[in-house]
Coordinates of C-alpha atoms in Angstrom, one line a residue:
Chain F
M1 CA -4.8 13.3 -9.9
T2 CA -2.2 13.3 -12.6
A3 CA 1.2 14.4 -11.5
V4 CA 3.8 15.5 -14.1
A5 CA 6.3 12.7 -14.7
S6 CA 9.2 14.9 -13.5
E7 CA 7.5 15.4 -10.1
L8 CA 7.2 11.7 -9.5
K9 CA 9.7 9.6 -7.6
Q10 CA 11.8 7.2 -9.6
T11 CA 13.5 3.9 -8.7
P12 CA 17.0 3.4 -9.9
L13 CA 15.5 1.3 -12.7
N14 CA 13.5 4.1 -14.3
D15 CA 15.7 4.3 -17.4
A16 CA 15.8 0.5 -17.8
H17 CA 11.9 0.3 -17.7
R18 CA 11.6 3.0 -20.3
K19 CA 14.2 1.4 -22.5
M20 CA 12.4 -1.9 -22.3
G21 CA 9.1 -0.3 -23.4
G22 CA 7.5 -0.3 -19.9
R23 CA 4.3 1.7 -19.8
M24 CA 4.9 4.2 -17.0
V25 CA 2.1 5.3 -14.6
D26 CA 1.8 7.3 -11.4
F27 CA 1.6 4.7 -8.7
G28 CA 1.2 6.5 -5.3
G29 CA 3.6 9.2 -6.4
W30 CA 6.1 6.8 -8.1
D31 CA 6.7 6.6 -11.8
M32 CA 6.4 2.9 -12.3
P33 CA 5.8 0.4 -15.1
V34 CA 2.3 -0.9 -15.1
Q35 CA 3.2 -3.4 -17.9
Y36 CA 5.9 -4.2 -20.5
P37 CA 5.2 -4.9 -24.2
A38 CA 4.5 -8.6 -23.5
G39 CA 1.3 -7.5 -21.6
T40 CA -0.2 -8.3 -18.2
I41 CA -1.6 -11.7 -19.1
A42 CA 1.7 -13.0 -20.5
E43 CA 3.7 -11.5 -17.6
H44 CA 1.3 -13.1 -15.1
L45 CA 1.3 -16.6 -16.8
R46 CA 5.1 -16.6 -17.2
T47 CA 5.5 -15.9 -13.5
R48 CA 3.3 -18.9 -12.7
T49 CA 5.0 -21.2 -15.2
H50 CA 8.6 -20.0 -15.4
A51 CA 9.7 -16.7 -13.9
G52 CA 8.9 -13.0 -13.6
L53 CA 11.1 -10.1 -12.5
F54 CA 9.7 -7.2 -10.7
D55 CA 11.2 -3.9 -9.7
V56 CA 10.0 -3.2 -6.2
S57 CA 12.6 -0.7 -5.3
H58 CA 9.9 1.8 -4.4
M59 CA 9.2 -0.2 -1.2
G60 CA 10.5 1.4 2.0
E61 CA 13.2 0.0 4.3
I62 CA 13.7 1.1 7.9
D63 CA 16.6 -0.1 10.0
V64 CA 15.9 -0.7 13.7
T65 CA 19.1 -1.4 15.8
G66 CA 19.9 -1.4 19.5
P67 CA 19.6 -3.7 22.5
E68 CA 15.8 -3.2 22.8
S69 CA 14.9 -3.5 19.2
I70 CA 12.6 -6.5 19.8
Q71 CA 10.7 -4.8 22.6
F72 CA 10.3 -1.7 20.4
I73 CA 9.1 -3.7 17.3
N74 CA 6.8 -5.8 19.5
R75 CA 5.1 -2.7 20.9
L76 CA 4.4 -1.2 17.5
T77 CA 3.5 -4.4 15.5
S78 CA 1.0 -7.1 15.9
N79 CA 3.0 -10.3 15.2
D80 CA 5.6 -11.5 17.7
A81 CA 9.1 -10.4 16.7
S82 CA 10.6 -12.3 19.7
K83 CA 9.9 -15.5 17.9
L84 CA 12.2 -14.7 15.0
I85 CA 15.6 -16.2 14.7
D86 CA 18.6 -14.6 12.9
G87 CA 18.0 -14.8 9.2
Q88 CA 14.2 -15.1 9.5
A89 CA 11.5 -12.7 8.2
Q90 CA 7.9 -12.3 9.4
Y91 CA 4.7 -10.8 8.0
S92 CA 3.3 -8.3 10.5
A93 CA 1.4 -5.0 10.7
L94 CA 1.8 -1.6 12.3
T95 CA -1.5 -1.1 14.2
T96 CA -3.5 1.8 15.5
P97 CA -5.0 2.0 19.0
Q98 CA -8.3 0.8 17.3
G99 CA -6.7 -2.3 16.0
T100 CA -6.8 -1.0 12.4
V101 CA -3.8 -1.0 10.1
I102 CA -1.2 1.8 9.5
D103 CA 0.6 -0.6 7.2
D104 CA 1.5 -4.2 6.6
L105 CA 5.2 -5.0 6.6
L106 CA 7.9 -7.6 6.7
V107 CA 10.2 -7.7 9.8
Y108 CA 13.7 -9.1 9.1
R109 CA 15.9 -10.2 11.9
F110 CA 19.6 -10.0 11.3
A111 CA 20.6 -10.2 14.9
S112 CA 18.9 -9.7 18.3
D113 CA 19.8 -6.0 18.1
R114 CA 19.5 -5.5 14.3
F115 CA 16.3 -5.6 12.3
M116 CA 14.9 -4.2 9.1
L117 CA 11.3 -3.3 8.4
V118 CA 10.1 -3.4 4.8
V119 CA 7.0 -1.3 4.3
N120 CA 4.8 -0.3 1.3
A121 CA 6.0 2.5 -1.1
G122 CA 2.9 4.7 -0.8
T123 CA 3.0 4.6 3.0
T124 CA 6.7 4.8 3.7
E125 CA 6.6 8.4 4.9
K126 CA 3.5 7.9 6.9
D127 CA 5.0 4.8 8.5
W128 CA 8.2 6.6 9.3
D129 CA 6.3 9.5 10.9
W130 CA 4.2 7.0 12.9
I131 CA 7.2 5.1 14.1
L132 CA 9.0 8.2 15.2
A133 CA 5.9 9.5 16.9
H134 CA 5.6 6.3 18.9
R135 CA 9.1 6.1 20.1
G136 CA 9.1 5.1 23.7
D137 CA 11.9 4.7 26.2
E138 CA 13.4 1.5 24.5
S139 CA 17.0 1.9 23.6
V140 CA 16.8 1.8 19.7
E141 CA 18.2 3.6 16.8
L142 CA 15.9 4.2 13.8
K143 CA 17.0 5.0 10.3
N144 CA 14.9 5.4 7.1
V145 CA 17.2 3.7 4.5
S146 CA 14.6 3.4 1.7
A147 CA 16.7 5.4 -0.8
D148 CA 19.8 3.3 -0.2
Y149 CA 18.3 0.1 -1.5
C150 CA 17.0 -1.3 -4.7
Q151 CA 14.7 -4.3 -4.4
L152 CA 14.2 -6.9 -7.1
A153 CA 11.7 -9.7 -6.8
L154 CA 12.4 -12.7 -9.0
Q155 CA 9.4 -15.0 -8.7
G156 CA 8.2 -18.3 -10.2
P157 CA 9.3 -22.0 -10.4
D158 CA 12.5 -21.1 -12.3
A159 CA 13.5 -18.3 -9.9
L160 CA 15.9 -20.4 -7.8
N161 CA 17.8 -21.7 -10.8
I162 CA 18.1 -18.3 -12.4
L163 CA 19.3 -16.6 -9.3
Q164 CA 21.6 -19.5 -8.5
G165 CA 23.6 -18.6 -11.6
L166 CA 24.4 -15.2 -10.1
T167 CA 25.3 -16.2 -6.5
S168 CA 27.5 -18.7 -4.6
T169 CA 25.0 -18.7 -1.8
A170 CA 23.2 -22.1 -1.7
L171 CA 19.7 -20.9 -2.4
A172 CA 18.0 -24.2 -1.8
E173 CA 19.1 -24.1 1.8
I174 CA 17.2 -20.8 2.4
K175 CA 13.8 -21.8 3.8
Y176 CA 10.6 -19.9 3.0
Y177 CA 10.5 -16.6 4.9
H178 CA 14.2 -16.8 5.7
F179 CA 17.0 -14.8 4.2
T180 CA 20.8 -14.6 4.1
E181 CA 23.4 -11.9 3.4
G182 CA 25.5 -12.9 0.4
Q183 CA 26.4 -11.6 -3.0
V184 CA 24.5 -11.4 -6.3
D185 CA 26.6 -10.8 -9.4
G186 CA 29.5 -9.7 -7.1
T187 CA 27.4 -7.2 -5.2
D188 CA 26.5 -7.5 -1.5
A189 CA 22.9 -8.3 -1.2
I190 CA 20.2 -9.5 1.2
I191 CA 18.7 -12.6 -0.4
S192 CA 15.2 -13.3 0.9
R193 CA 13.0 -16.3 0.1
T194 CA 9.8 -14.2 0.1
G195 CA 7.4 -12.7 -2.4
Y196 CA 4.0 -11.4 -3.3
T197 CA 2.9 -13.7 -6.1
G198 CA 2.0 -17.1 -4.6
E199 CA 5.1 -18.6 -6.2
D200 CA 8.4 -19.7 -4.9
G201 CA 11.0 -17.0 -5.4
F202 CA 13.3 -14.4 -4.0
E203 CA 13.5 -10.8 -3.1
V204 CA 17.0 -9.3 -3.5
Y205 CA 18.0 -6.1 -1.7
A206 CA 21.2 -4.4 -2.8
T207 CA 22.7 -1.0 -3.1
A208 CA 20.6 1.3 -5.3
G209 CA 23.6 2.0 -7.6
K210 CA 23.8 -1.7 -8.7
A211 CA 20.1 -2.0 -9.5
E212 CA 20.4 -1.9 -13.3
Q213 CA 23.4 -4.2 -13.4
I214 CA 21.6 -6.9 -11.3
W215 CA 18.3 -6.4 -13.2
N216 CA 20.1 -6.9 -16.5
R217 CA 22.0 -9.9 -15.3
M218 CA 18.8 -11.5 -14.0
L219 CA 17.2 -11.1 -17.3
E220 CA 20.2 -12.5 -19.1
E221 CA 20.5 -15.5 -16.8
G222 CA 16.8 -16.0 -17.1
A223 CA 17.0 -16.2 -20.9
Y224 CA 14.7 -13.1 -21.4
G225 CA 13.5 -13.1 -25.0
S226 CA 13.2 -16.9 -25.3
P227 CA 9.7 -18.4 -25.2
E228 CA 10.2 -19.9 -21.7
G229 CA 12.5 -17.2 -20.4
V230 CA 12.0 -14.7 -17.6
L231 CA 9.7 -11.7 -18.3
P232 CA 10.0 -8.3 -16.6
C233 CA 6.6 -7.7 -15.0
G234 CA 4.7 -4.5 -14.3
L235 CA 2.5 -3.5 -11.4
A236 CA -0.7 -4.9 -13.1
A237 CA 0.7 -8.4 -13.1
R238 CA 2.0 -7.9 -9.5
N239 CA -1.6 -7.1 -8.6
T240 CA -3.3 -10.0 -10.4
L241 CA -0.7 -12.5 -9.0
R242 CA -1.2 -11.4 -5.4
L243 CA -5.0 -11.4 -5.8
E244 CA -5.0 -15.0 -7.1
A245 CA -2.8 -15.9 -4.2
G246 CA -5.3 -14.2 -1.8
M247 CA -2.9 -11.7 -0.4
A248 CA -4.0 -8.4 1.0
L249 CA -3.0 -5.1 -0.6
Y250 CA -2.7 -2.0 1.6
G251 CA -5.3 0.6 0.7
H252 CA -7.6 -2.1 -0.6
E253 CA -8.2 -5.0 1.8
I254 CA -6.6 -3.3 4.7
D255 CA -6.3 0.3 5.9
E256 CA -6.9 2.5 8.9
T257 CA -10.6 1.6 8.8
T258 CA -10.2 -2.2 8.8
T259 CA -9.1 -4.3 11.8
L260 CA -6.7 -7.2 11.3
L261 CA -9.3 -9.6 12.5
E262 CA -11.9 -8.4 10.0
A263 CA -9.2 -8.9 7.3
N264 CA -8.6 -12.6 8.3
L265 CA -5.2 -11.6 9.6
G266 CA -5.7 -13.0 13.1
W267 CA -2.7 -15.2 12.4
I268 CA -0.5 -12.1 12.7
C269 CA -2.2 -10.9 15.9
K270 CA -0.3 -12.4 18.8
L271 CA -2.5 -11.3 21.6
N272 CA -0.6 -13.1 24.3
K273 CA 2.9 -11.7 23.5
G274 CA 2.4 -8.7 25.7
D275 CA 1.0 -5.3 25.1
F276 CA 1.1 -3.6 21.7
I277 CA -0.8 -0.7 20.1
G278 CA -4.4 -1.8 19.6
R279 CA -4.1 -5.1 21.4
D280 CA -7.0 -4.5 23.8
V281 CA -9.4 -3.6 21.0
L282 CA -8.3 -6.7 19.0
A283 CA -8.6 -8.9 22.1
K284 CA -12.1 -7.6 22.7
Q285 CA -13.0 -8.0 19.1
K286 CA -11.7 -11.6 19.1
E287 CA -13.8 -12.4 22.1
E288 CA -17.0 -10.8 20.8
G289 CA -16.5 -11.7 17.2
V290 CA -16.2 -9.3 14.2
T291 CA -19.3 -7.9 12.5
R292 CA -17.8 -8.1 9.0
R293 CA -15.2 -10.2 7.3
L294 CA -13.1 -10.2 4.2
V295 CA -14.1 -12.9 1.8
G296 CA -13.1 -14.1 -1.7
F297 CA -15.6 -14.4 -4.5
E298 CA -15.9 -15.7 -8.0
V299 CA -18.1 -14.0 -10.5
T300 CA -20.6 -16.6 -11.8
E301 CA -22.2 -14.5 -14.5
R302 CA -20.7 -12.5 -17.4
G303 CA -18.9 -9.4 -16.0
I304 CA -15.9 -8.3 -14.1
A305 CA -16.1 -7.0 -10.6
R306 CA -13.9 -4.0 -9.9
D307 CA -12.6 -2.2 -6.8
G308 CA -15.1 -0.1 -4.9
Q309 CA -18.3 -1.7 -6.4
D310 CA -21.2 -2.5 -4.1
V311 CA -21.9 -6.1 -2.9
L312 CA -25.6 -7.0 -2.5
I313 CA -27.0 -9.9 -0.6
D314 CA -30.7 -10.7 -0.9
G315 CA -31.1 -7.5 -2.7
A316 CA -29.7 -5.2 0.0
R317 CA -26.3 -3.5 0.0
A318 CA -24.1 -5.6 2.2
G319 CA -20.5 -4.5 1.5
T320 CA -17.9 -3.3 -0.9
V321 CA -15.4 -5.0 -3.3
T322 CA -11.9 -4.3 -2.1
S323 CA -10.1 -5.8 -5.2
G324 CA -11.8 -7.2 -8.3
S325 CA -10.1 -8.3 -11.5
P326 CA -9.8 -11.0 -14.1
A327 CA -7.6 -13.8 -12.8
P328 CA -5.3 -14.7 -15.8
Y329 CA -4.1 -18.1 -14.6
L330 CA -7.5 -19.3 -13.2
K331 CA -9.3 -17.8 -16.2
K332 CA -12.1 -16.6 -13.9
N333 CA -13.2 -13.2 -12.6
I334 CA -12.5 -13.0 -8.9
G335 CA -12.3 -10.5 -6.1
M336 CA -12.3 -9.8 -2.4
A337 CA -14.9 -8.0 -0.4
Y338 CA -16.1 -7.2 3.1
V339 CA -19.5 -8.8 3.9
P340 CA -21.4 -9.1 7.2
T341 CA -20.0 -12.1 9.2
E342 CA -23.3 -14.1 9.0
F343 CA -22.8 -14.3 5.2
A344 CA -19.1 -14.9 5.2
K345 CA -19.2 -18.5 4.2
E346 CA -18.3 -20.5 1.2
G347 CA -21.1 -21.1 -1.3
Q348 CA -23.0 -17.9 -0.2
E349 CA -24.5 -16.3 -3.3
I350 CA -23.9 -12.5 -3.6
Q351 CA -24.3 -9.9 -6.3
I352 CA -21.9 -7.3 -7.4
N353 CA -23.2 -4.0 -8.8
V354 CA -21.1 -3.9 -12.0
R355 CA -21.7 -0.3 -13.3
G356 CA -25.5 -0.7 -12.7
K357 CA -25.8 -4.3 -13.7
L358 CA -26.3 -6.7 -10.8
T359 CA -24.0 -9.6 -11.5
G360 CA -24.0 -12.9 -9.7
A361 CA -21.1 -14.2 -7.7
E362 CA -20.3 -16.8 -5.1
I363 CA -18.1 -16.7 -2.0
V364 CA -15.3 -19.1 -2.4
K365 CA -12.2 -20.3 -0.5
V366 CA -9.1 -18.0 -0.4
P367 CA -6.4 -18.3 -1.7
F368 CA -8.0 -18.8 -5.1
Y369 CA -4.7 -20.2 -6.3
K370 CA -2.3 -22.3 -4.4
R371 CA 0.9 -23.6 -6.1
E372 CA 1.7 -27.3 -6.0
K373 CA 4.7 -27.9 -3.8
Chain W
M1 CA 4.3 3.7 -33.1
A2 CA 0.6 3.0 -33.4
N3 CA -0.8 2.0 -36.7
V4 CA -3.3 4.5 -38.3
P5 CA -4.8 3.3 -41.6
E6 CA -5.2 6.1 -44.2
D7 CA -8.7 5.0 -45.4
L8 CA -10.5 5.3 -42.0
H9 CA -12.1 8.1 -40.0
Y10 CA -11.3 8.6 -36.4
S11 CA -12.9 10.0 -33.2
K12 CA -11.2 11.8 -30.3
D13 CA -12.5 8.9 -28.2
H14 CA -10.2 6.6 -30.2
E15 CA -12.8 4.8 -32.3
W16 CA -12.3 4.3 -36.0
V17 CA -15.0 4.2 -38.7
R18 CA -15.0 2.5 -42.0
V19 CA -17.7 3.7 -44.4
D20 CA -19.4 1.5 -46.9
G21 CA -22.4 3.2 -48.4
D22 CA -24.6 4.2 -45.4
V23 CA -23.1 1.5 -43.2
A24 CA -20.3 2.4 -40.8
T25 CA -18.1 -0.3 -39.2
V26 CA -16.8 0.8 -35.8
G27 CA -13.9 -0.4 -33.6
I28 CA -11.2 1.0 -31.4
T29 CA -7.9 2.1 -32.7
D30 CA -4.5 0.5 -32.4
Y31 CA -3.5 3.3 -30.0
A32 CA -6.5 2.6 -27.8
Q33 CA -6.0 -1.1 -27.6
N34 CA -2.4 -0.5 -26.8
S35 CA -3.2 1.9 -24.0
L36 CA -5.8 -0.5 -22.6
G37 CA -3.6 -3.6 -22.6
D38 CA -4.9 -7.2 -22.9
V39 CA -8.6 -7.0 -23.6
V40 CA -10.5 -9.7 -21.7
Y41 CA -14.2 -8.7 -22.1
V42 CA -16.2 -6.8 -24.7
E43 CA -19.8 -5.7 -24.1
L44 CA -21.8 -4.9 -27.2
P45 CA -25.3 -3.8 -28.0
K46 CA -27.9 -5.9 -29.8
A47 CA -29.0 -5.4 -33.4
D48 CA -31.5 -2.6 -34.0
E49 CA -30.4 -0.6 -30.9
Q50 CA -30.2 3.1 -31.8
F51 CA -27.4 5.4 -30.8
N52 CA -26.7 9.1 -31.3
A53 CA -23.2 10.2 -32.2
N54 CA -20.9 10.2 -29.2
E55 CA -23.2 8.0 -27.2
S56 CA -21.7 5.0 -25.4
F57 CA -22.6 1.7 -27.1
G58 CA -20.7 -0.7 -25.0
S59 CA -17.5 -1.3 -23.1
V60 CA -14.1 -2.8 -23.4
E61 CA -12.3 -4.3 -20.4
S62 CA -8.7 -5.1 -20.0
V63 CA -7.1 -6.8 -17.0
K64 CA -6.8 -3.5 -15.2
A65 CA -9.4 -1.1 -16.6
V66 CA -12.8 -0.6 -18.1
S67 CA -13.3 1.8 -21.0
E68 CA -16.6 2.8 -22.6
V69 CA -16.8 2.8 -26.4
F70 CA -18.7 5.6 -28.1
S71 CA -20.4 5.6 -31.5
P72 CA -18.8 8.2 -33.7
V73 CA -22.0 8.4 -35.8
S74 CA -25.8 8.2 -35.2
G75 CA -27.9 5.3 -36.4
A76 CA -29.2 1.8 -35.7
V77 CA -27.0 -1.3 -35.1
V78 CA -27.2 -3.7 -38.0
E79 CA -24.7 -6.2 -36.5
A80 CA -22.7 -6.6 -33.4
H81 CA -19.5 -8.6 -33.6
E82 CA -20.6 -11.2 -31.1
S83 CA -17.7 -13.6 -31.6
L84 CA -15.6 -11.0 -29.6
G85 CA -17.3 -12.6 -26.6
D86 CA -15.2 -15.7 -27.1
D87 CA -12.1 -14.0 -28.6
P88 CA -11.9 -10.5 -27.0
E89 CA -8.1 -10.6 -27.7
K90 CA -8.9 -9.9 -31.4
V91 CA -9.3 -6.3 -30.3
N92 CA -5.6 -6.3 -29.5
T93 CA -4.3 -8.4 -32.3
D94 CA -6.3 -7.0 -35.2
P95 CA -8.0 -3.8 -34.1
Y96 CA -8.9 -2.6 -37.6
G97 CA -9.9 -6.1 -38.9
E98 CA -11.3 -9.0 -36.8
G99 CA -11.5 -6.6 -33.8
W100 CA -14.4 -4.6 -35.3
M101 CA -17.2 -4.1 -32.8
I102 CA -20.4 -2.9 -34.5
R103 CA -21.9 -2.1 -37.9
I104 CA -24.3 0.8 -37.8
K105 CA -26.7 2.1 -40.4
M106 CA -26.1 5.8 -40.4
S107 CA -29.1 8.1 -40.0
N108 CA -26.9 11.1 -40.9
P109 CA -23.9 10.0 -43.1
G110 CA -22.8 13.7 -43.1
E111 CA -21.5 13.2 -39.5
V112 CA -18.5 11.4 -41.0
D113 CA -17.2 14.6 -42.3
S114 CA -16.7 16.0 -38.8
L115 CA -14.5 13.1 -37.8
L116 CA -10.7 13.2 -37.9
T117 CA -8.6 12.1 -40.9
A118 CA -5.7 9.6 -40.3
A119 CA -3.2 12.5 -40.3
E120 CA -5.3 14.5 -37.9
Y121 CA -5.8 11.5 -35.5
E122 CA -2.1 10.8 -35.6
D123 CA -1.4 14.4 -34.5
F124 CA -4.1 14.1 -31.9
T125 CA -2.5 11.0 -30.3
K126 CA 0.9 12.6 -30.4
A127 CA -0.3 15.6 -28.5
E128 CA -2.0 13.3 -26.0
T129 CA 1.2 11.3 -25.3
E130 CA 3.4 14.4 -24.9

C-alpha cells in the first residue's frame, strides 16, 4: 500500500520537515517524518537525556460541550470523566459493546461543560463516526476540530526549561496530566504536561497557522544544532520511546479484538462509575479472569523480535508479538506480546519465531524503562 | 546525495561489489544504509557457504526494519565480516570500507559484467526516489 505523496494528508509542518531533511513516509494516510538526519537512535537518546521535539499535529481533536458532556463522555469511554477537575487530563478508551477498543484517547476537562477528546491520527474519522453514531439524548454539542490545531510534543528532562523560555505560564506548577490555557511565543495555546515517551514533557496545542513559528522557536530555544540541544524526532523514535516506556499503541497492543483487561488497562476501566459501552462484558471478564494477557519480553538470544511474529511456549504456538524492536536506551531487544494468562508471569521463558529462527526471550516487568523522578 | 564510488559494481538490490581477481567483496550501498537508518544487527553466513547470484546471504536490521542482503555474484564465502556483530553501525558510517559484509570466491566472474556501473546505479536510485 503505497499512496502517492500528493494524496496523503499533511500537517502544517510538512514543509518544515522536508526542509530539515526528514525522511517522509506514509503513516496511516499521513505524510510524516519517520526520522531526521540525526537518526532514530540519536533522536531517542537525546529525548531521554535532554529533549526531543515531535510533530503530532496529525492527532485528532474533538470538542464536546454542553451541560451533559460528562454523562456523554462517561457513557462512551471506560475511565471516569466525572473525576476530572478543570485543567486535568485523563487517559481513557472508546469501547465496543464487547469491551474491546475503538481507540485510546485523552480526555481534557476545561470546564464541567467543556471537554476535548484527543484521539489517534489513523482512527480520527472512525472515532468521529462512532461518536456520532452513539449520540444519545444527552445535551451535548460535538465538533471535529482536528484540522484547526497543530500539536507539538516537547519531551525530555530539558523540556520544561526550553518551553519556559517561550511562555509566561509557570510550567513547574502544572502537574503531570494537567494542563492550562496560556500563550507560547505570543500565540494562544493549550499547554499540557503529558506525553508518550516516558519522560517529563509537554504537549502544546495551538492554531495550525502558527505551527511552523512555534516549532522553529522551540528548536531555537532548545539550542538545536548543539551537542546537547533539542533534536526534532520522527515517528520511529516516538515508537521506540513509547515501547521502552511500556505504553500501548493503537493497532498493535490494542484494537477492536483486544479487551482493555487483556491489555492490562484495567486501571482505566471504572466498572463502578455507572453504565458505559462494554461495561457488562468487562465486568464479567474481570470476575472470571482473562484467558490471555499482554506481557513485555526481553530477547535473550541474538535476534530482534518484530511485530506480528509468533510466540512459542514449550514448543507450541502461544501468542503473537504486538510490538518488537531494539530499545536504544536500554540497549536490549524488547517487545510486547499476548500470551495465555497461565504463562503471563515474570521470568517465564518464551521463544519468538524470528523469520524461521526460534529465538529465546523472557517475560519481564513493564515498563521496561522508568525515568528517575 | 548518496556516495557512489566509480570503481565498484552495483546490484539493483543496492549491494556493491569490489573485484580483486576472482574474489568479490560485497556490502550495501550508501543509498541503502541511508534508507535503512541506524543499523543495529547484521546477520552473515559462515565461511564456505555457497550462494547463487541474487540469493539472500544474510540480513541487515535497523531500528525499524529488516532487510535481506543478496549476493550479486555466485560463489563460496571465503570470509564474513564478523566484527560487524559488535559494530553494526560501521555499515552506516563506512558502507564501502569497514562496513563490508562478505568476501566471496566467484564461480563465474563473468557475472560481474551484468551488474550496474556507478553511473547506471546512480540513475537507478534517482528513478527510485522520484
